[in-house]
XYZ file of N, CA and C in Angstrom:
516
model
N 39.410 -39.285 9.788
C 38.639 -38.421 10.633
C 38.742 -36.966 10.160
N 39.940 -36.530 9.774
C 40.140 -35.169 9.303
C 39.339 -34.921 8.029
N 39.286 -35.897 7.135
C 38.543 -35.764 5.881
C 37.048 -35.604 6.184
N 36.485 -36.393 7.104
C 35.075 -36.304 7.469
C 34.769 -34.928 8.066
N 35.669 -34.400 8.884
C 35.456 -33.100 9.511
C 35.421 -32.007 8.450
N 36.335 -32.079 7.460
C 36.359 -31.077 6.390
C 35.066 -31.121 5.587
N 34.608 -32.299 5.239
C 33.372 -32.451 4.463
C 32.194 -31.918 5.272
N 32.130 -32.280 6.541
C 31.049 -31.822 7.403
C 31.099 -30.297 7.541
N 32.291 -29.749 7.732
C 32.450 -28.310 7.865
C 32.066 -27.606 6.562
N 32.504 -28.112 5.444
C 32.169 -27.520 4.146
C 30.661 -27.576 3.916
N 30.052 -28.694 4.264
C 28.593 -28.818 4.122
C 27.856 -27.834 5.015
N 28.352 -27.659 6.234
C 27.725 -26.713 7.162
C 27.837 -25.286 6.658
N 28.991 -24.927 6.104
C 29.188 -23.584 5.563
C 28.236 -23.364 4.395
N 28.088 -24.359 3.533
C 27.177 -24.239 2.388
C 25.735 -24.066 2.852
N 25.320 -24.837 3.849
C 23.960 -24.715 4.380
C 23.761 -23.344 5.007
N 24.754 -22.876 5.760
C 24.677 -21.559 6.376
C 24.584 -20.469 5.310
N 25.394 -20.578 4.272
C 25.373 -19.584 3.193
C 24.022 -19.580 2.502
N 23.488 -20.768 2.226
C 22.160 -20.844 1.606
C 21.098 -20.263 2.529
N 21.219 -20.546 3.790
C 20.253 -20.043 4.757
C 20.299 -18.517 4.824
N 21.497 -17.942 4.886
C 21.629 -16.493 4.929
C 21.141 -15.848 3.644
N 21.472 -16.448 2.498
C 21.015 -15.930 1.216
C 19.503 -15.961 1.153
N 18.915 -17.057 1.580
C 17.460 -17.179 1.563
C 16.810 -16.147 2.472
N 17.367 -15.938 3.649
C 16.821 -14.956 4.584
C 16.947 -13.553 4.024
N 18.108 -13.226 3.449
C 18.302 -11.901 2.880
C 17.340 -11.668 1.727
N 17.145 -12.656 0.894
C 16.237 -12.528 -0.238
C 14.813 -12.318 0.253
N 14.403 -13.079 1.259
C 13.065 -12.932 1.804
C 12.876 -11.532 2.374
N 13.862 -11.031 3.104
C 13.747 -9.697 3.695
C 13.660 -8.648 2.599
N 14.458 -8.794 1.536
C 14.424 -7.816 0.458
C 13.084 -7.835 -0.257
N 12.579 -9.005 -0.606
C 11.322 -9.055 -1.341
C 10.159 -8.615 -0.472
N 10.224 -8.870 0.825
C 9.135 -8.436 1.698
C 9.079 -6.923 1.786
N 10.212 -6.257 1.613
C 10.256 -4.801 1.690
C 10.107 -4.132 0.334
N 9.940 -4.890 -0.713
C 9.836 -4.322 -2.055
C 8.449 -4.543 -2.613
N 7.434 -4.116 -1.873
C 6.048 -4.359 -2.271
C 5.496 -3.290 -3.188
N 6.236 -2.236 -3.467
C 5.732 -1.154 -4.289
C 5.267 -1.582 -5.660
N 5.870 -2.653 -6.177
C 5.483 -3.123 -7.499
C 4.497 -4.290 -7.430
N 3.843 -4.457 -6.295
C 2.858 -5.516 -6.121
C 1.484 -4.915 -5.905
N 0.462 -5.705 -6.193
C -0.909 -5.304 -5.926
C -1.522 -6.302 -4.969
N -2.710 -6.012 -4.488
C -3.425 -6.926 -3.609
C -3.545 -6.368 -2.202
N -4.431 -6.971 -1.455
C -4.759 -6.451 -0.126
C -3.577 -6.523 0.842
N -2.752 -7.572 0.759
C -1.591 -7.651 1.647
C -0.571 -6.564 1.325
N -0.372 -6.289 0.038
C 0.540 -5.208 -0.353
C -0.003 -3.877 0.139
N -1.316 -3.678 0.058
C -1.941 -2.449 0.580
C -1.679 -2.312 2.080
N -1.886 -3.383 2.810
C -1.693 -3.347 4.265
C -0.238 -3.052 4.614
N 0.677 -3.693 3.916
C 2.115 -3.489 4.172
C 2.501 -2.042 3.888
N 2.046 -1.524 2.754
C 2.408 -0.154 2.390
C 1.714 0.869 3.283
N 0.511 0.568 3.757
C -0.163 1.472 4.704
C 0.656 1.584 5.979
N 1.210 0.469 6.422
C 2.064 0.485 7.610
C 3.284 1.359 7.366
N 3.973 1.127 6.259
C 5.197 1.869 5.973
C 4.919 3.345 5.694
N 3.697 3.659 5.246
C 3.341 5.065 4.980
C 3.144 5.846 6.271
N 2.873 5.130 7.376
C 2.727 5.809 8.655
C 1.377 5.640 9.334
N 0.441 4.948 8.680
C -0.852 4.731 9.326
C -0.667 3.881 10.575
N -1.398 4.216 11.620
C -1.420 3.389 12.827
C -2.144 2.086 12.496
N -1.849 1.041 13.234
C -2.433 -0.272 12.946
C -3.941 -0.280 13.119
N -4.423 0.089 14.286
C -5.850 -0.039 14.591
C -6.196 0.944 15.702
N -7.041 1.905 15.387
C -7.464 2.890 16.381
C -8.930 2.720 16.751
N -9.489 1.535 16.454
C -10.911 1.320 16.730
C -11.216 1.421 18.221
N -10.273 1.076 19.061
C -10.463 1.185 20.499
C -10.626 2.632 20.955
N -10.132 3.552 20.134
C -10.260 4.973 20.434
C -11.456 5.594 19.714
N -12.202 4.763 18.967
C -13.328 5.275 18.199
C -12.897 6.114 17.008
N -11.699 5.839 16.486
C -11.156 6.627 15.374
C -11.083 5.786 14.116
N -11.009 6.472 12.976
C -10.956 5.774 11.699
C -9.747 6.164 10.852
N -8.778 6.822 11.439
C -7.603 7.232 10.673
C -6.470 6.230 10.852
N -6.777 4.979 10.551
C -5.778 3.925 10.729
C -5.630 3.079 9.468
N -4.747 2.099 9.542
C -4.455 1.250 8.394
C -5.662 0.426 7.960
N -6.493 0.025 8.875
C -7.657 -0.786 8.512
C -8.569 0.009 7.584
N -8.837 1.240 7.939
C -9.663 2.084 7.071
C -8.940 2.403 5.770
N -7.625 2.644 5.836
C -6.853 2.937 4.626
C -6.951 1.782 3.636
N -6.806 0.562 4.118
C -6.869 -0.607 3.241
C -8.293 -0.804 2.718
N -9.285 -0.614 3.564
C -10.678 -0.751 3.120
C -11.003 0.282 2.041
N -10.509 1.505 2.191
C -10.715 2.542 1.173
C -10.064 2.118 -0.140
N -8.819 1.643 -0.081
C -8.118 1.224 -1.302
C -8.813 0.034 -1.964
N -9.341 -0.881 -1.158
C -10.090 -2.008 -1.731
C -11.329 -1.507 -2.467
N -12.054 -0.581 -1.867
C -13.267 -0.057 -2.495
C -12.938 0.787 -3.730
N -11.849 1.514 -3.682
C -11.488 2.403 -4.785
C -10.895 1.645 -5.977
N -10.045 0.651 -5.703
C -9.297 0.025 -6.809
C -9.118 -1.482 -6.686
N -9.616 -2.088 -5.603
C -9.303 -3.490 -5.359
C -7.842 -3.665 -4.966
N -7.230 -2.590 -4.448
C -5.792 -2.570 -4.111
C -4.926 -2.884 -5.331
N -5.355 -2.374 -6.464
C -4.600 -2.546 -7.705
C -3.755 -1.300 -7.923
N -2.447 -1.458 -7.876
C -1.542 -0.322 -7.999
C -1.589 0.329 -9.375
N -2.110 -0.363 -10.377
C -2.160 0.177 -11.733
C -3.552 0.675 -12.125
N -4.458 0.772 -11.164
C -5.835 1.169 -11.457
C -5.897 2.617 -11.967
N -6.715 2.811 -12.991
C -6.963 4.139 -13.554
C -8.461 4.280 -13.728
N -9.017 5.350 -13.201
C -10.451 5.637 -13.359
C -10.588 7.037 -13.951
N -11.305 7.131 -15.080
C -11.584 8.426 -15.670
C -12.927 8.905 -15.141
N -12.930 10.056 -14.517
C -14.161 10.606 -13.947
C -15.127 11.019 -15.058
N -16.377 10.648 -14.886
C -17.436 10.920 -15.853
C -17.931 12.363 -15.716
N -18.691 12.838 -16.711
C -19.204 14.215 -16.639
C -20.023 14.510 -15.385
N -20.642 13.503 -14.819
C -21.448 13.715 -13.611
C -20.630 13.614 -12.328
N -19.361 13.188 -12.431
C -18.486 13.063 -11.263
C -17.871 14.419 -10.913
N -17.436 14.562 -9.663
C -16.619 15.747 -9.367
C -15.354 15.675 -10.230
N -14.879 16.786 -10.678
C -13.675 16.850 -11.525
C -13.819 15.993 -12.789
N -14.862 16.245 -13.607
C -15.103 15.434 -14.804
C -13.909 15.438 -15.757
N -13.648 14.254 -16.324
C -12.576 14.095 -17.297
C -11.209 13.856 -16.694
N -11.049 14.096 -15.406
C -9.750 13.851 -14.777
C -9.636 12.368 -14.433
N -8.422 11.963 -14.119
C -8.183 10.559 -13.792
C -7.811 10.408 -12.313
N -8.290 9.311 -11.729
C -7.874 8.879 -10.397
C -6.917 7.721 -10.624
N -5.749 7.767 -9.985
C -4.678 6.836 -10.322
C -4.156 6.068 -9.114
N -3.809 4.808 -9.353
C -3.157 3.989 -8.343
C -4.113 3.328 -7.367
N -3.543 2.635 -6.407
C -4.330 1.859 -5.443
C -5.294 2.727 -4.655
N -4.848 3.923 -4.260
C -5.711 4.814 -3.490
C -6.395 5.857 -4.370
N -6.295 5.690 -5.690
C -7.001 6.535 -6.649
C -6.785 8.024 -6.387
N -5.538 8.442 -6.468
C -5.162 9.830 -6.257
C -5.539 10.625 -7.514
N -6.291 11.708 -7.341
C -6.789 12.477 -8.477
C -5.709 13.378 -9.060
N -5.561 13.297 -10.379
C -4.510 14.044 -11.077
C -4.732 15.557 -11.058
N -5.980 16.008 -10.941
C -6.249 17.445 -10.913
C -5.757 18.068 -9.604
N -6.090 17.441 -8.488
C -5.723 17.973 -7.185
C -4.287 17.646 -6.808
N -3.757 16.597 -7.375
C -2.384 16.169 -7.050
C -1.619 15.912 -8.342
N -1.257 16.979 -9.072
C -0.625 16.821 -10.388
C 0.726 16.114 -10.347
N 1.303 15.976 -9.166
C 2.589 15.272 -9.072
C 2.479 13.795 -9.449
N 1.253 13.305 -9.684
C 1.120 11.911 -10.134
C 1.704 11.742 -11.535
N 1.900 12.851 -12.245
C 2.470 12.794 -13.596
C 3.956 13.152 -13.572
N 4.559 13.079 -14.731
C 5.962 13.465 -14.842
C 6.913 12.306 -14.657
N 6.407 11.087 -14.729
C 7.258 9.896 -14.598
C 7.074 9.028 -15.834
N 8.034 8.195 -16.097
C 7.938 7.305 -17.246
C 6.805 6.311 -17.045
N 5.874 6.301 -17.978
C 4.753 5.363 -17.902
C 5.285 3.937 -17.949
N 4.768 3.113 -17.092
C 5.146 1.708 -17.081
C 6.406 1.411 -16.282
N 7.114 2.443 -15.843
C 8.324 2.241 -15.053
C 7.992 2.582 -13.612
N 8.026 1.586 -12.759
C 7.674 1.805 -11.364
C 8.885 2.327 -10.613
N 8.720 3.491 -10.015
C 9.755 4.045 -9.157
C 9.089 4.361 -7.818
N 9.857 4.562 -6.769
C 9.257 4.895 -5.479
C 8.527 6.240 -5.481
N 8.634 7.001 -6.556
C 8.020 8.327 -6.593
C 7.006 8.484 -7.718
N 6.304 7.411 -8.116
C 5.219 7.605 -9.066
C 3.985 6.820 -8.668
N 2.883 7.178 -9.262
C 1.582 6.642 -8.855
C 1.460 5.141 -9.051
N 2.264 4.556 -9.922
C 2.189 3.116 -10.156
C 2.820 2.318 -9.017
N 3.515 3.000 -8.155
C 4.151 2.361 -7.006
C 3.162 2.353 -5.832
N 2.876 1.182 -5.302
C 1.930 1.047 -4.198
C 2.350 1.904 -3.005
N 3.644 1.974 -2.740
C 4.142 2.767 -1.625
C 3.881 4.249 -1.815
N 4.095 4.750 -3.033
C 3.815 6.167 -3.301
C 2.342 6.466 -3.053
N 1.485 5.608 -3.560
C 0.041 5.799 -3.401
C -0.343 5.801 -1.916
N 0.240 4.889 -1.136
C -0.051 4.827 0.304
C 0.458 6.077 1.017
N 1.668 6.512 0.674
C 2.219 7.717 1.309
C 1.388 8.948 0.964
N 0.911 9.037 -0.271
C 0.081 10.162 -0.683
C -1.261 10.103 0.044
N -1.847 8.909 0.167
C -3.110 8.766 0.900
C -2.923 9.194 2.353
N -1.814 8.802 2.944
C -1.528 9.194 4.333
C -1.427 10.720 4.436
N -0.708 11.338 3.498
C -0.540 12.791 3.525
C -1.883 13.503 3.363
N -2.726 13.004 2.471
C -4.039 13.622 2.251
C -4.910 13.441 3.492
N -4.917 12.240 4.051
C -5.742 11.959 5.228
C -5.296 12.779 6.435
N -4.039 13.129 6.479
C -3.480 13.850 7.630
C -3.000 15.248 7.249
N -3.677 15.908 6.317
C -3.200 17.201 5.820
C -3.573 18.393 6.696
N -4.245 18.129 7.791
C -4.574 19.201 8.711
C -5.872 19.946 8.401
N -6.552 19.559 7.326
C -7.805 20.244 6.980
C -8.993 19.686 7.747
N -8.821 18.505 8.322
C -9.913 17.864 9.034
C -10.837 17.063 8.131
N -10.536 17.062 6.836
C -11.372 16.309 5.891
C -11.156 14.801 6.016
N -9.934 14.391 6.328
C -9.651 12.964 6.449
C -10.039 12.200 5.198
N -10.817 11.157 5.374
C -11.208 10.292 4.254
C -12.276 10.925 3.360
N -12.777 12.108 3.699
C -13.826 12.746 2.897
C -13.383 13.050 1.472
N -12.089 12.976 1.192
C -11.592 13.197 -0.165
C -11.865 12.011 -1.083
N -12.269 10.879 -0.540
C -12.473 9.663 -1.323
C -13.956 9.367 -1.528
N -14.311 9.006 -2.764
C -15.695 8.645 -3.083
C -16.139 7.441 -2.257
N -15.247 6.502 -2.030
C -15.593 5.300 -1.253
C -16.064 5.663 0.153
N -15.560 6.766 0.676
C -15.982 7.224 1.992
C -17.401 7.787 1.910
N -17.615 8.671 0.936
C -18.938 9.289 0.778
C -20.016 8.261 0.508
N -19.700 7.309 -0.351
C -20.686 6.301 -0.746
C -20.812 5.169 0.268
N -19.843 5.056 1.159
C -19.865 3.992 2.157
C -19.429 2.636 1.624
N -18.896 2.595 0.392
C -18.512 1.309 -0.201
C -17.328 0.658 0.502
N -16.541 1.435 1.236
C -15.392 0.891 1.964
C -15.832 -0.066 3.074
N -17.053 0.135 3.587
C -17.514 -0.628 4.751
C -17.536 -2.138 4.504
N -17.831 -2.540 3.286
C -17.875 -3.971 2.989
C -16.490 -4.621 3.031
N -15.447 -3.805 3.050
C -14.077 -4.332 3.056
C -13.403 -4.236 4.424
N -14.072 -3.709 5.413
C -13.432 -3.522 6.717
C -12.952 -4.837 7.335
N -13.738 -5.894 7.234
C -13.324 -7.194 7.781
C -12.082 -7.733 7.095
N -12.085 -7.712 5.757
C -10.915 -8.183 5.008
C -9.694 -7.311 5.303
N -9.929 -6.007 5.399
C -8.829 -5.082 5.674
C -8.227 -5.360 7.046
N -9.074 -5.572 8.044
C -8.592 -5.877 9.397
C -7.753 -7.164 9.378
N -8.242 -8.188 8.691
C -7.491 -9.453 8.606
C -6.133 -9.237 7.941
N -6.112 -8.478 6.847
C -4.847 -8.237 6.123
C -3.873 -7.449 6.997
N -4.355 -6.421 7.661
C -3.470 -5.607 8.500
C -2.877 -6.467 9.615
N -3.687 -7.262 10.273
C -3.170 -8.109 11.351
C -2.281 -9.241 10.828
N -2.504 -9.653 9.591
C -1.692 -10.724 9.009
C -0.298 -10.235 8.649
N -0.176 -9.041 8.091
C 1.118 -8.604 7.570
C 1.845 -7.616 8.481
N 1.162 -7.089 9.475
C 1.774 -6.080 10.336
C 2.914 -6.667 11.142
N 4.008 -5.951 11.208
C 5.170 -6.436 11.951
C 5.540 -5.499 13.048
């Protein structure tokens, strides 16, 4: 009987350890989305950047749903997206970088980091791009999303449904 109890106890400890390890790993990877792309990563990082979940009931557009729709229209929520502005674009020859396409001319802090190395403080990090988008949208000038071409052109509108689904799917 003592031998069976030891085996059962040892097995239970092993299962518990595996369970805790699995839970810890899941929690860590869920919080490390900066090096990921895609609409769910955009929604997660928009939340962590400070965007409210959904302000549609207030008739407002400064929320995560609009943030994700803008990023989808600008880059497909690709954290490594680079767009070189054409001669006919505002700020010709400059680059828009990251998921939210932050312009290097207006926000030169996008440079000065090792290319290809994702850190929490460079444009290749989804979280940095989301935090910068939040800061620009809430900079007190009243421009809000007017800084983004997707807003002016209305291309973000086709992504509002997908953005709403992603925000509600990943929001915690």
